[in-house]
PDB file of C-alpha atoms in Angstrom:
ATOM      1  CA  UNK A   1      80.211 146.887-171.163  1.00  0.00           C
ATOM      2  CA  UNK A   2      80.509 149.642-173.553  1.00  0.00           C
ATOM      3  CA  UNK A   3      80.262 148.734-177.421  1.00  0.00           C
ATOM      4  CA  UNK A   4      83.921 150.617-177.378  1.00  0.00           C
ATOM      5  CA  UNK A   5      85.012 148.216-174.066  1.00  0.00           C
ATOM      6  CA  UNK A   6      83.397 145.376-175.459  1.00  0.00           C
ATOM      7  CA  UNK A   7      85.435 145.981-179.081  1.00  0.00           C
ATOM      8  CA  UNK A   8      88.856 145.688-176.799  1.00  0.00           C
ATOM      9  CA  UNK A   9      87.615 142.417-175.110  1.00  0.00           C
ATOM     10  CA  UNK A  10      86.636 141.280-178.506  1.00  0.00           C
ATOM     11  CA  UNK A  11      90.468 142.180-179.889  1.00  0.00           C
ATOM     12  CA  UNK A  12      92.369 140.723-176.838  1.00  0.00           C
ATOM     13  CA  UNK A  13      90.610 137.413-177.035  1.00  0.00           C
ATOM     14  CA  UNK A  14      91.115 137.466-181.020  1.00  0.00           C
ATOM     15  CA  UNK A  15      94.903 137.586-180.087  1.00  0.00           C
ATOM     16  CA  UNK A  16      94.995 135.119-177.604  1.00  0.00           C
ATOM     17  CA  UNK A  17      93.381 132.821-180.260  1.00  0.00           C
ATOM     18  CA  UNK A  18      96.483 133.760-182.045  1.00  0.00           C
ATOM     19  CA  UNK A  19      99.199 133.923-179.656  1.00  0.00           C
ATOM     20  CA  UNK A  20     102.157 130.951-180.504  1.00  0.00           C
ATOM     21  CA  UNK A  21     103.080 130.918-176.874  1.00  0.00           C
ATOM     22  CA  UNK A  22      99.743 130.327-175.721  1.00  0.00           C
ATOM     23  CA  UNK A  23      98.753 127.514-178.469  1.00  0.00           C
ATOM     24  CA  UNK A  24     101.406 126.081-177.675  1.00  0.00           C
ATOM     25  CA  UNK A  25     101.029 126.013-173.754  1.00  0.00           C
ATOM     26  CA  UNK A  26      97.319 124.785-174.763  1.00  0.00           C
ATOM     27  CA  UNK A  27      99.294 121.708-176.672  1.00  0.00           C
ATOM     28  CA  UNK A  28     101.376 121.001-174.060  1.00  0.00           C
ATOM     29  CA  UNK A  29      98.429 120.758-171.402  1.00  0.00           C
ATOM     30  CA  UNK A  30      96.642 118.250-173.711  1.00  0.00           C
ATOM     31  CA  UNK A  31      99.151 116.053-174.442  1.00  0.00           C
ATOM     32  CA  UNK A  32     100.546 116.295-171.027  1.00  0.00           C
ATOM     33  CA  UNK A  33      97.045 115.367-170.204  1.00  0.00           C
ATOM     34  CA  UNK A  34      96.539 112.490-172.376  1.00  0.00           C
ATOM     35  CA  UNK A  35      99.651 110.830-171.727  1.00  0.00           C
ATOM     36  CA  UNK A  36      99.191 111.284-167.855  1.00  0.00           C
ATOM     37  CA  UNK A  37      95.434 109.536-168.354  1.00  0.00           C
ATOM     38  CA  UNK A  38      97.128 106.745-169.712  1.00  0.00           C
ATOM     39  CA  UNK A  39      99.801 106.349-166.831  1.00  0.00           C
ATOM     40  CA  UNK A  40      97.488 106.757-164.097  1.00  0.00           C
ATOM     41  CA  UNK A  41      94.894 104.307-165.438  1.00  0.00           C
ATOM     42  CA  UNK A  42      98.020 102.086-165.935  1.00  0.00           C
ATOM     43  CA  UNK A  43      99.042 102.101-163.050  1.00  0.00           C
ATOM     44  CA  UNK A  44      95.941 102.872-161.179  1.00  0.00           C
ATOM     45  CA  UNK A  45      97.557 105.868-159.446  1.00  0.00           C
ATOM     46  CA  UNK A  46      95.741 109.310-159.808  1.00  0.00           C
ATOM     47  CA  UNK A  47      99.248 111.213-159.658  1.00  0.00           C
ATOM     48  CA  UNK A  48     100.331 111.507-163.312  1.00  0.00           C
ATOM     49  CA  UNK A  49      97.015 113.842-163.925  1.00  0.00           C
ATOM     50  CA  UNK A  50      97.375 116.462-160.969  1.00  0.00           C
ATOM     51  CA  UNK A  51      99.681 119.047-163.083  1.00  0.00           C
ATOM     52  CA  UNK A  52      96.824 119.015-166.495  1.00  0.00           C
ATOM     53  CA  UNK A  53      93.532 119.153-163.697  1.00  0.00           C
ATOM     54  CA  UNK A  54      92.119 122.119-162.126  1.00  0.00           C
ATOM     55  CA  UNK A  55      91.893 120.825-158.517  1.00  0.00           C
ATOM     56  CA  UNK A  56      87.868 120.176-157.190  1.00  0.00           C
ATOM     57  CA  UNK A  57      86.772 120.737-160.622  1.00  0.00           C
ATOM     58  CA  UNK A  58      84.310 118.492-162.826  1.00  0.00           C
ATOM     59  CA  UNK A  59      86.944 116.942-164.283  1.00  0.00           C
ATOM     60  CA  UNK A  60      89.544 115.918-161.709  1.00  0.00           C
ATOM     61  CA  UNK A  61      86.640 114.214-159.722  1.00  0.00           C
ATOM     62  CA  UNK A  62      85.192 112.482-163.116  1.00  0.00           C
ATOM     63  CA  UNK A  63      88.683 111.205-163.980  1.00  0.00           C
ATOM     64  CA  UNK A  64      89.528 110.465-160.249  1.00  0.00           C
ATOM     65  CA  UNK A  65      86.489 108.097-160.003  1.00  0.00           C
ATOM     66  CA  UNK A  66      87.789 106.694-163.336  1.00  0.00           C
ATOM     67  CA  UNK A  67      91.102 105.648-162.702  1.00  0.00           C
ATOM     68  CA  UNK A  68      90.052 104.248-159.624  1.00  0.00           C
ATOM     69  CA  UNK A  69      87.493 102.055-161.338  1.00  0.00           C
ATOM     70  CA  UNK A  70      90.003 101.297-164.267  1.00  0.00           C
ATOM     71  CA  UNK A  71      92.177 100.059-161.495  1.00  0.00           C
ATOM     72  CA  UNK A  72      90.250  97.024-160.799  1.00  0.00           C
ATOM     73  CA  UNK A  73      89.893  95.878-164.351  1.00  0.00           C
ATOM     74  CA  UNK A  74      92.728  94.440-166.796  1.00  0.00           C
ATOM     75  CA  UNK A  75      92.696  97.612-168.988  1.00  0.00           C
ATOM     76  CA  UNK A  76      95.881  99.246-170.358  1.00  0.00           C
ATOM     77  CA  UNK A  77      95.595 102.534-172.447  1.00  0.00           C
ATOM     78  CA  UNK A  78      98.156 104.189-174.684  1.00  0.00           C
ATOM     79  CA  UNK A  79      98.008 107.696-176.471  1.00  0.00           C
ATOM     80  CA  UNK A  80      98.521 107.224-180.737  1.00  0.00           C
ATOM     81  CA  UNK A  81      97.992 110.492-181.469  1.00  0.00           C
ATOM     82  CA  UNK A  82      96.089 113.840-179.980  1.00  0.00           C
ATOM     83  CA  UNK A  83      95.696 116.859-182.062  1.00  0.00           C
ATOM     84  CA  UNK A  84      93.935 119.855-180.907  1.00  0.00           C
ATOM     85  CA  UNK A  85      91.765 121.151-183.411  1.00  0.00           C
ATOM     86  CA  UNK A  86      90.427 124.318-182.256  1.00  0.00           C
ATOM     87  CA  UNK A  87      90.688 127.127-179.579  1.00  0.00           C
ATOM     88  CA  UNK A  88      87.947 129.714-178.327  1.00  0.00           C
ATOM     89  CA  UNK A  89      88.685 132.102-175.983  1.00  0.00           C
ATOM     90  CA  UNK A  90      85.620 133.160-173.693  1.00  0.00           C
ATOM     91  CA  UNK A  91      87.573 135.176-171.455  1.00  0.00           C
ATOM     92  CA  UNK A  92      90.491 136.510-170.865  1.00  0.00           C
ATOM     93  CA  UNK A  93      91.644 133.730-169.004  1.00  0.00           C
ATOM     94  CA  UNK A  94      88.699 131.037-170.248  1.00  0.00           C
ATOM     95  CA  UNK A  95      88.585 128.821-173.158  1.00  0.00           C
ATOM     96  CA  UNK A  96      86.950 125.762-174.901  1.00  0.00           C
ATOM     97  CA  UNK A  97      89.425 123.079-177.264  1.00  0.00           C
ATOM     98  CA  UNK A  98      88.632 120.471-179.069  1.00  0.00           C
ATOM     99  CA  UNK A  99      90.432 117.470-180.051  1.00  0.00           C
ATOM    100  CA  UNK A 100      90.993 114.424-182.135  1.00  0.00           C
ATOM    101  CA  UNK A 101      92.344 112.119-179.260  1.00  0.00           C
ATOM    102  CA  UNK A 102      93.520 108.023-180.558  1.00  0.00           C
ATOM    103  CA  UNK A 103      94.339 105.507-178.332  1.00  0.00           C
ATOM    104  CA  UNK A 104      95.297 101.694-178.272  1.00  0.00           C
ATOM    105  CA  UNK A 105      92.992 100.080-175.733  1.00  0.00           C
ATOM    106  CA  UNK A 106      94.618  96.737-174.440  1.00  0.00           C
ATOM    107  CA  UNK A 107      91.685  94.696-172.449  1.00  0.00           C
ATOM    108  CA  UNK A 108      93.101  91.188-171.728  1.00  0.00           C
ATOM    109  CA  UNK A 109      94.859  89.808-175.040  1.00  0.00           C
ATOM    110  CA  UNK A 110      92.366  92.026-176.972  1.00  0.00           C
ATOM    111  CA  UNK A 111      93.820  95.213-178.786  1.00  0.00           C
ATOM    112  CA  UNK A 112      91.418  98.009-180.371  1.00  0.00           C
ATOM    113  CA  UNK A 113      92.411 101.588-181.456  1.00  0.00           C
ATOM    114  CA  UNK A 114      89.885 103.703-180.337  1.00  0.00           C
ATOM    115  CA  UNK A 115      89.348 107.813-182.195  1.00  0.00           C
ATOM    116  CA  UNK A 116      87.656 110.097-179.410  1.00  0.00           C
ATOM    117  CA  UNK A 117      86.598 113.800-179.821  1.00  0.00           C
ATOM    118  CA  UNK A 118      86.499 116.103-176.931  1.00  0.00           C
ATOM    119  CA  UNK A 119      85.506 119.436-175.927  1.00  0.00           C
ATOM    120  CA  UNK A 120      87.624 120.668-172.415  1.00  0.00           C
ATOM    121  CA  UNK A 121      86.898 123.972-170.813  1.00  0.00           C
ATOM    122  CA  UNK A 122      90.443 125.218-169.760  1.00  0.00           C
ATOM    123  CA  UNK A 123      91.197 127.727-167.085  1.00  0.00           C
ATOM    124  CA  UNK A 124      93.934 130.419-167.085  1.00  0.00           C
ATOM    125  CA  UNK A 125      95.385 130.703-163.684  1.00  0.00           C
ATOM    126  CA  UNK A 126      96.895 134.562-161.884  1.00  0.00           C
ATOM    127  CA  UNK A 127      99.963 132.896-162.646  1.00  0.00           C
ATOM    128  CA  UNK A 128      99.544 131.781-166.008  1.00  0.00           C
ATOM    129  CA  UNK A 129      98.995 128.108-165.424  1.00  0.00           C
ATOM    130  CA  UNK A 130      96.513 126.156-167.647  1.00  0.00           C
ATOM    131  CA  UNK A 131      94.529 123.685-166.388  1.00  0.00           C
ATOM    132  CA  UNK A 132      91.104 121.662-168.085  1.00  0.00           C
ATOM    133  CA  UNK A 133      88.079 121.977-165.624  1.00  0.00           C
ATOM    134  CA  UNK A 134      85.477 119.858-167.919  1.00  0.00           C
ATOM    135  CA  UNK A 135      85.489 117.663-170.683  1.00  0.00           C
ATOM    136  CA  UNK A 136      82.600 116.720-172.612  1.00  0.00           C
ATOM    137  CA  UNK A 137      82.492 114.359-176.117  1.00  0.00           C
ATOM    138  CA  UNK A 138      82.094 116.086-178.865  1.00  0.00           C
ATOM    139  CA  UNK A 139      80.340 115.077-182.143  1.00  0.00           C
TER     140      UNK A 139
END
């Protein structure tokens, strides 16, 4: 790219980090995330996360292993709070969040509230679809 192309990309991604409607979509795909994690390793049915996954990426096959192995133990999981704290566009339609996730963790009669931080790689789809395609912890 040209410094003059590469000033555009830099602008376009510097609004996306700005754009309401997008933030807000980005929101939406975590929480809709979290709270489908929690109902599928409920239940032990993979289901509730198809509309938050990218299909065949690193993360639909890391949480699909998951919930299956949740399944056989006596663990219940239930979202207290997720906040996204940050969003960096590395393409037009890439980016990397990062969140303050807290969840009550019922294992038998035992009860813990457990504070995670992630970092998800999120795809923008043709249509305008979000999805995460990796999550990693985050320190």
């Amino acid at each position: 790219l040209s410094e003059v192309e590469d000033m555009k990309h830099q602008i376009k991604l510097k609004k996306k980090d700005n754009d309401y409607a997008v933030l807000e979509k980005i929101d939406l795909l975590v929480n809709t995330y979290a709270n489908g994690l929690c109902e599928a390793v409920n239940t032990g049915d993979f289901r509730p996360l198809k509309g938050s996954l990218y299909e065949g990426s690193s993360i639909y096959n890391t949480q699909k292993s998951y919930i299956a192995n949740m399944a056989k133990q006596d663990i219940y999981e239930y979202v207290d709070d997720v906040e996204v704290n940050s969003v960096e566009w590395t393409s037009e339609t890439t980016c990397i969040i990062s969140t303050t996730e807290i969840y009550t963790i019922y294992e038998g009669t035992n009860r813990r509230t457990q504070s995670f931080r992630y970092k998800y790689d999120v795809v923008e789809t043709s249509d305008k679809q979000l999805f995460l395609t990796s999550i990693k912890k985050s320190f």
